[in-house]
PDB file of C-alpha atoms in Angstrom:
ATOM      1  CA  MET A 557       0.129  -0.032   0.079  1.00 90.00           C
ATOM      2  CA  PHE A 558       1.341   3.461  -0.659  1.00 94.00           C
ATOM      3  CA  LEU A 559       0.526   7.180   0.054  1.00 95.00           C
ATOM      4  CA  ALA A 560       0.757   9.426  -2.782  1.00 95.00           C
ATOM      5  CA  LYS A 561       0.796  13.238  -1.451  1.00 95.00           C
ATOM      6  CA  VAL A 562      -0.724  15.177  -4.873  1.00 95.00           C
ATOM      7  CA  TYR A 563       0.245  18.923  -4.870  1.00 95.00           C
ATOM      8  CA  VAL A 564      -2.028  20.666  -7.853  1.00 95.00           C
ATOM      9  CA  THR A 565      -1.145  24.319  -8.524  1.00 94.00           C
ATOM     10  CA  LEU A 566      -2.026  26.765 -10.727  1.00 95.00           C
ATOM     11  CA  LYS A 567       0.835  27.852 -13.077  1.00 95.00           C
ATOM     12  CA  PRO A 568       2.628  31.128 -11.969  1.00 92.00           C
ATOM     13  CA  THR A 569       1.044  33.284 -15.099  1.00 93.00           C
ATOM     14  CA  VAL A 570      -2.352  32.244 -14.395  1.00 94.00           C
ATOM     15  CA  ASN A 571      -4.484  34.480 -12.167  1.00 94.00           C
ATOM     16  CA  ASP A 572      -5.584  33.184  -9.262  1.00 95.00           C
ATOM     17  CA  PRO A 573      -8.512  34.988  -7.953  1.00 95.00           C
ATOM     18  CA  GLN A 574      -9.030  32.548  -5.000  1.00 95.00           C
ATOM     19  CA  GLY A 575      -5.407  33.615  -3.418  1.00 95.00           C
ATOM     20  CA  LEU A 576      -6.372  36.952  -3.756  1.00 96.00           C
ATOM     21  CA  THR A 577      -9.285  36.903  -2.038  1.00 96.00           C
ATOM     22  CA  ILE A 578      -7.480  35.019   0.989  1.00 96.00           C
ATOM     23  CA  LYS A 579      -4.556  37.787   0.595  1.00 96.00           C
ATOM     24  CA  GLY A 580      -7.124  40.495   0.921  1.00 96.00           C
ATOM     25  CA  GLY A 581      -8.326  38.717   4.345  1.00 95.00           C
ATOM     26  CA  LEU A 582      -5.298  38.421   5.904  1.00 96.00           C
ATOM     27  CA  HIS A 583      -5.088  41.996   5.399  1.00 96.00           C
ATOM     28  CA  THR A 584      -8.283  42.969   6.756  1.00 95.00           C
ATOM     29  CA  LEU A 585      -6.899  40.347   9.842  1.00 95.00           C
ATOM     30  CA  GLY A 586      -4.077  42.500  10.244  1.00 94.00           C
ATOM     31  CA  PHE A 587      -1.420  40.308   8.616  1.00 94.00           C
ATOM     32  CA  THR A 588      -0.138  43.524   6.381  1.00 94.00           C
ATOM     33  CA  SER A 589       3.159  41.470   6.327  1.00 93.00           C
ATOM     34  CA  VAL A 590       1.755  38.931   3.230  1.00 95.00           C
ATOM     35  CA  LYS A 591       2.757  39.355  -0.090  1.00 94.00           C
ATOM     36  CA  GLN A 592       1.225  36.986  -2.113  1.00 94.00           C
ATOM     37  CA  VAL A 593      -0.842  33.941  -1.638  1.00 95.00           C
ATOM     38  CA  ARG A 594      -1.455  31.423  -4.217  1.00 95.00           C
ATOM     39  CA  ALA A 595      -4.049  28.944  -3.431  1.00 95.00           C
ATOM     40  CA  GLY A 596      -3.834  25.080  -4.652  1.00 95.00           C
ATOM     41  CA  LYS A 597      -5.323  21.607  -4.013  1.00 95.00           C
ATOM     42  CA  TYR A 598      -3.591  18.947  -1.965  1.00 95.00           C
ATOM     43  CA  MET A 599      -4.982  15.306  -2.040  1.00 95.00           C
ATOM     44  CA  GLU A 600      -3.718  12.127  -0.099  1.00 95.00           C
ATOM     45  CA  ILE A 601      -4.337   9.153  -2.296  1.00 95.00           C
ATOM     46  CA  GLN A 602      -3.797   5.168  -0.995  1.00 95.00           C
ATOM     47  CA  ILE A 603      -3.193   3.418  -3.481  1.00 94.00           C
ATOM     48  CA  GLU A 604      -3.020  -0.861  -3.164  1.00 93.00           C
ATOM     49  CA  ALA A 605       0.270  -1.580  -5.622  1.00 90.00           C
ATOM     50  CA  THR A 606       3.373  -3.977  -5.217  1.00 88.00           C
ATOM     51  CA  ASP A 607       5.815  -1.793  -6.658  1.00 90.00           C
ATOM     52  CA  LYS A 608       6.313   1.856  -5.903  1.00 92.00           C
ATOM     53  CA  THR A 609       7.364   2.677  -9.640  1.00 93.00           C
ATOM     54  CA  ILE A 610       4.021   0.961 -10.873  1.00 92.00           C
ATOM     55  CA  ALA A 611       1.763   3.346  -8.162  1.00 93.00           C
ATOM     56  CA  ALA A 612       3.949   6.448  -9.340  1.00 94.00           C
ATOM     57  CA  GLU A 613       3.142   5.580 -12.733  1.00 94.00           C
ATOM     58  CA  SER A 614      -0.627   5.326 -11.849  1.00 93.00           C
ATOM     59  CA  VAL A 615      -0.546   8.602 -10.096  1.00 95.00           C
ATOM     60  CA  LYS A 616       0.744  10.516 -12.902  1.00 95.00           C
ATOM     61  CA  ALA A 617      -1.788   8.922 -15.159  1.00 95.00           C
ATOM     62  CA  MET A 618      -4.504  10.162 -12.714  1.00 94.00           C
ATOM     63  CA  CYS A 619      -3.077  13.542 -12.376  1.00 95.00           C
ATOM     64  CA  GLN A 620      -2.882  13.777 -16.067  1.00 94.00           C
ATOM     65  CA  LYS A 621      -6.520  12.523 -16.820  1.00 93.00           C
ATOM     66  CA  LEU A 622      -8.527  14.064 -13.701  1.00 94.00           C
ATOM     67  CA  LEU A 623      -6.821  15.772 -10.765  1.00 94.00           C
ATOM     68  CA  ALA A 624      -5.036  18.864 -12.830  1.00 94.00           C
ATOM     69  CA  ASN A 625      -5.989  20.706 -15.790  1.00 94.00           C
ATOM     70  CA  PRO A 626      -2.826  20.633 -18.033  1.00 92.00           C
ATOM     71  CA  VAL A 627      -3.640  23.690 -19.411  1.00 94.00           C
ATOM     72  CA  ILE A 628      -3.546  26.066 -16.370  1.00 95.00           C
ATOM     73  CA  GLU A 629      -2.375  23.799 -13.644  1.00 95.00           C
ATOM     74  CA  ILE A 630       1.097  22.148 -12.374  1.00 95.00           C
ATOM     75  CA  TYR A 631       1.016  19.082 -10.390  1.00 95.00           C
ATOM     76  CA  ARG A 632       3.679  17.192  -8.621  1.00 94.00           C
ATOM     77  CA  PHE A 633       3.245  14.482  -6.540  1.00 95.00           C
ATOM     78  CA  GLU A 634       5.446  12.346  -3.466  1.00 94.00           C
ATOM     79  CA  MET A 635       5.131   8.638  -2.755  1.00 94.00           C
ATOM     80  CA  GLU A 636       5.248   7.259   0.608  1.00 92.00           C
ATOM     81  CA  GLU A 637       5.301   3.409   1.711  1.00 91.00           C
ATOM     82  CA  LEU A 638       2.321   2.591   4.347  1.00 87.00           C
ATOM     83  CA  PRO A 639       3.042  -0.317   6.704  1.00 84.00           C
ATOM     84  CA  VAL A 640       0.970  -2.938   5.916  1.00 74.00           C
ATOM     85  CA  ALA A 641      -1.508  -3.926   9.226  1.00 66.00           C
ATOM     86  CA  SER A 642      -0.004  -7.127  10.077  1.00 61.00           C
ATOM     87  CA  PRO A 643      -2.839  -9.965  11.243  1.00 60.00           C
ATOM     88  CA  THR A 644      -2.344 -10.381  14.724  1.00 60.00           C
TER      89      THR A 644
ATOM     90  CA  MET B 976      10.674  37.170   2.325  1.00 90.00           C
ATOM     91  CA  PHE B 977       9.586  33.853   3.828  1.00 94.00           C
ATOM     92  CA  LEU B 978       7.673  31.034   1.709  1.00 95.00           C
ATOM     93  CA  ALA B 979       5.471  29.435   3.953  1.00 95.00           C
ATOM     94  CA  LYS B 980       3.680  26.123   2.201  1.00 95.00           C
ATOM     95  CA  VAL B 981       0.373  25.727   4.209  1.00 95.00           C
ATOM     96  CA  TYR B 982      -1.560  22.404   4.006  1.00 95.00           C
ATOM     97  CA  VAL B 983      -5.206  22.003   5.378  1.00 95.00           C
ATOM     98  CA  THR B 984      -6.431  18.405   5.565  1.00 94.00           C
ATOM     99  CA  LEU B 985     -10.158  17.321   7.301  1.00 95.00           C
ATOM    100  CA  LYS B 986      -9.403  15.220  10.286  1.00 95.00           C
ATOM    101  CA  PRO B 987      -9.565  11.907  10.131  1.00 92.00           C
ATOM    102  CA  THR B 988     -12.643  10.903  11.415  1.00 93.00           C
ATOM    103  CA  VAL B 989     -14.500  14.081   9.171  1.00 94.00           C
ATOM    104  CA  ASN B 990     -16.518  12.605   6.201  1.00 94.00           C
ATOM    105  CA  ASP B 991     -14.993  13.679   3.049  1.00 95.00           C
ATOM    106  CA  PRO B 992     -17.538  13.782   0.104  1.00 95.00           C
ATOM    107  CA  GLN B 993     -15.071  15.810  -1.925  1.00 95.00           C
ATOM    108  CA  GLY B 994     -12.267  12.742  -1.522  1.00 95.00           C
ATOM    109  CA  LEU B 995     -15.387  10.458  -2.000  1.00 96.00           C
ATOM    110  CA  THR B 996     -16.319  12.070  -5.367  1.00 96.00           C
ATOM    111  CA  ILE B 997     -12.378  11.812  -6.570  1.00 96.00           C
ATOM    112  CA  LYS B 998     -12.352   8.502  -5.502  1.00 96.00           C
ATOM    113  CA  GLY B 999     -15.623   7.649  -7.377  1.00 96.00           C
ATOM    114  CA  GLY B1000     -14.403   9.331 -10.834  1.00 95.00           C
ATOM    115  CA  LEU B1001     -10.800   7.483 -10.540  1.00 96.00           C
ATOM    116  CA  HIS B1002     -12.509   4.234 -10.311  1.00 96.00           C
ATOM    117  CA  THR B1003     -14.743   5.261 -13.384  1.00 95.00           C
ATOM    118  CA  LEU B1004     -11.475   6.110 -15.336  1.00 95.00           C
ATOM    119  CA  GLY B1005      -9.878   2.439 -14.382  1.00 94.00           C
ATOM    120  CA  PHE B1006      -7.799   3.577 -11.456  1.00 94.00           C
ATOM    121  CA  THR B1007      -9.409   0.433  -9.316  1.00 94.00           C
ATOM    122  CA  SER B1008      -6.453   0.273  -7.388  1.00 93.00           C
ATOM    123  CA  VAL B1009      -7.457   3.477  -5.180  1.00 95.00           C
ATOM    124  CA  LYS B1010      -8.812   2.616  -1.816  1.00 95.00           C
ATOM    125  CA  GLN B1011      -9.059   6.325  -0.254  1.00 94.00           C
ATOM    126  CA  VAL B1012      -8.717   9.900  -1.700  1.00 95.00           C
ATOM    127  CA  ARG B1013      -8.763  12.765   1.004  1.00 95.00           C
ATOM    128  CA  ALA B1014      -8.770  16.076  -0.489  1.00 95.00           C
ATOM    129  CA  GLY B1015      -7.591  19.237   0.886  1.00 95.00           C
ATOM    130  CA  LYS B1016      -6.123  22.654   0.301  1.00 95.00           C
ATOM    131  CA  TYR B1017      -2.678  23.731  -0.130  1.00 95.00           C
ATOM    132  CA  MET B1018      -1.521  27.450   0.198  1.00 95.00           C
ATOM    133  CA  GLU B1019       1.830  29.302  -0.813  1.00 95.00           C
ATOM    134  CA  ILE B1020       2.131  32.147   1.252  1.00 95.00           C
ATOM    135  CA  GLN B1021       5.091  35.115   0.763  1.00 95.00           C
ATOM    136  CA  ILE B1022       5.447  36.842   3.836  1.00 94.00           C
ATOM    137  CA  GLU B1023       7.810  39.790   4.602  1.00 93.00           C
ATOM    138  CA  ALA B1024       9.749  39.628   7.488  1.00 90.00           C
ATOM    139  CA  THR B1025      13.452  39.563   9.114  1.00 88.00           C
ATOM    140  CA  ASP B1026      13.278  36.645  11.419  1.00 91.00           C
ATOM    141  CA  LYS B1027      11.787  32.995  10.279  1.00 92.00           C
ATOM    142  CA  THR B1028      10.142  32.817  13.827  1.00 93.00           C
ATOM    143  CA  ILE B1029       8.282  35.671  13.641  1.00 92.00           C
ATOM    144  CA  ALA B1030       6.998  34.612  10.131  1.00 93.00           C
ATOM    145  CA  ALA B1031       6.182  31.013  11.615  1.00 94.00           C
ATOM    146  CA  GLU B1032       4.451  32.663  14.348  1.00 94.00           C
ATOM    147  CA  SER B1033       2.280  34.633  12.108  1.00 93.00           C
ATOM    148  CA  VAL B1034       1.171  31.870   9.408  1.00 95.00           C
ATOM    149  CA  LYS B1035       0.419  29.904  12.740  1.00 95.00           C
ATOM    150  CA  ALA B1036      -2.146  33.007  13.702  1.00 95.00           C
ATOM    151  CA  MET B1037      -3.186  32.737  10.135  1.00 94.00           C
ATOM    152  CA  CYS B1038      -4.157  29.353  10.046  1.00 95.00           C
ATOM    153  CA  GLN B1039      -6.075  29.423  13.342  1.00 94.00           C
ATOM    154  CA  LYS B1040      -8.086  32.752  12.343  1.00 93.00           C
ATOM    155  CA  LEU B1041      -8.696  32.431   8.732  1.00 93.00           C
ATOM    156  CA  LEU B1042      -6.951  29.492   6.789  1.00 94.00           C
ATOM    157  CA  ALA B1043      -8.277  26.566   8.569  1.00 94.00           C
ATOM    158  CA  ASN B1044     -11.423  25.798  10.885  1.00 94.00           C
ATOM    159  CA  PRO B1045     -10.069  24.134  14.031  1.00 92.00           C
ATOM    160  CA  VAL B1046     -13.373  22.031  14.500  1.00 94.00           C
ATOM    161  CA  ILE B1047     -12.641  19.839  11.405  1.00 95.00           C
ATOM    162  CA  GLU B1048      -9.665  20.459  10.061  1.00 95.00           C
ATOM    163  CA  ILE B1049      -5.795  20.337  10.942  1.00 95.00           C
ATOM    164  CA  TYR B1050      -3.318  22.349   9.524  1.00 95.00           C
ATOM    165  CA  ARG B1051       0.370  22.201   8.938  1.00 94.00           C
ATOM    166  CA  PHE B1052       2.885  24.190   7.404  1.00 95.00           C
ATOM    167  CA  GLU B1053       6.569  24.529   6.240  1.00 94.00           C
ATOM    168  CA  MET B1054       8.609  27.604   6.361  1.00 94.00           C
ATOM    169  CA  GLU B1055      11.469  28.184   3.678  1.00 93.00           C
ATOM    170  CA  GLU B1056      13.512  31.636   3.020  1.00 91.00           C
ATOM    171  CA  LEU B1057      13.212  33.060  -0.380  1.00 87.00           C
ATOM    172  CA  PRO B1058      16.115  34.632  -1.875  1.00 84.00           C
ATOM    173  CA  VAL B1059      15.975  38.334  -2.022  1.00 74.00           C
ATOM    174  CA  ALA B1060      16.582  39.673  -5.350  1.00 66.00           C
ATOM    175  CA  SER B1061      19.432  42.183  -5.211  1.00 61.00           C
ATOM    176  CA  PRO B1062      19.687  45.505  -6.751  1.00 60.00           C
ATOM    177  CA  THR B1063      21.766  44.934 -10.128  1.00 60.00           C
TER     178      THR B1063
END
């Protein structure tokens, strides 16, 4: 079992109204030291696979097909192996 | 200048309809090895500060006041120093 941590963010050149809104809210609350906010998505995906490489290929395909919009977004992910629950 | 990478996720016990929907979509696309999906938010915040500790305290306060809902969400963040643009 593997855990993929997927980060999807807007490309740097794409306008980010959600980030601007968060920045505005932070300024209103007094956090005037905030210069920029970029908002993105974060997903934790558990995958049943025997091999880390196969699991990573699978996650890459998921990102390209569903999780990210390649026109305006970029994605990156990290894989980690989860300990298998031992039958006791 | 510091960059804070903030991750906000639902507490493990809280129901995550967005994650379930993503999981359903992935299954429909043929990724049947996906066992669980948890959806969250990811934010990159640029902060003007002289000291990393002060910047981190500031980010913690932002999370508690605006970025996360402490009743149902947990947050974590990483700080990194951004290189200052040198006047050339």
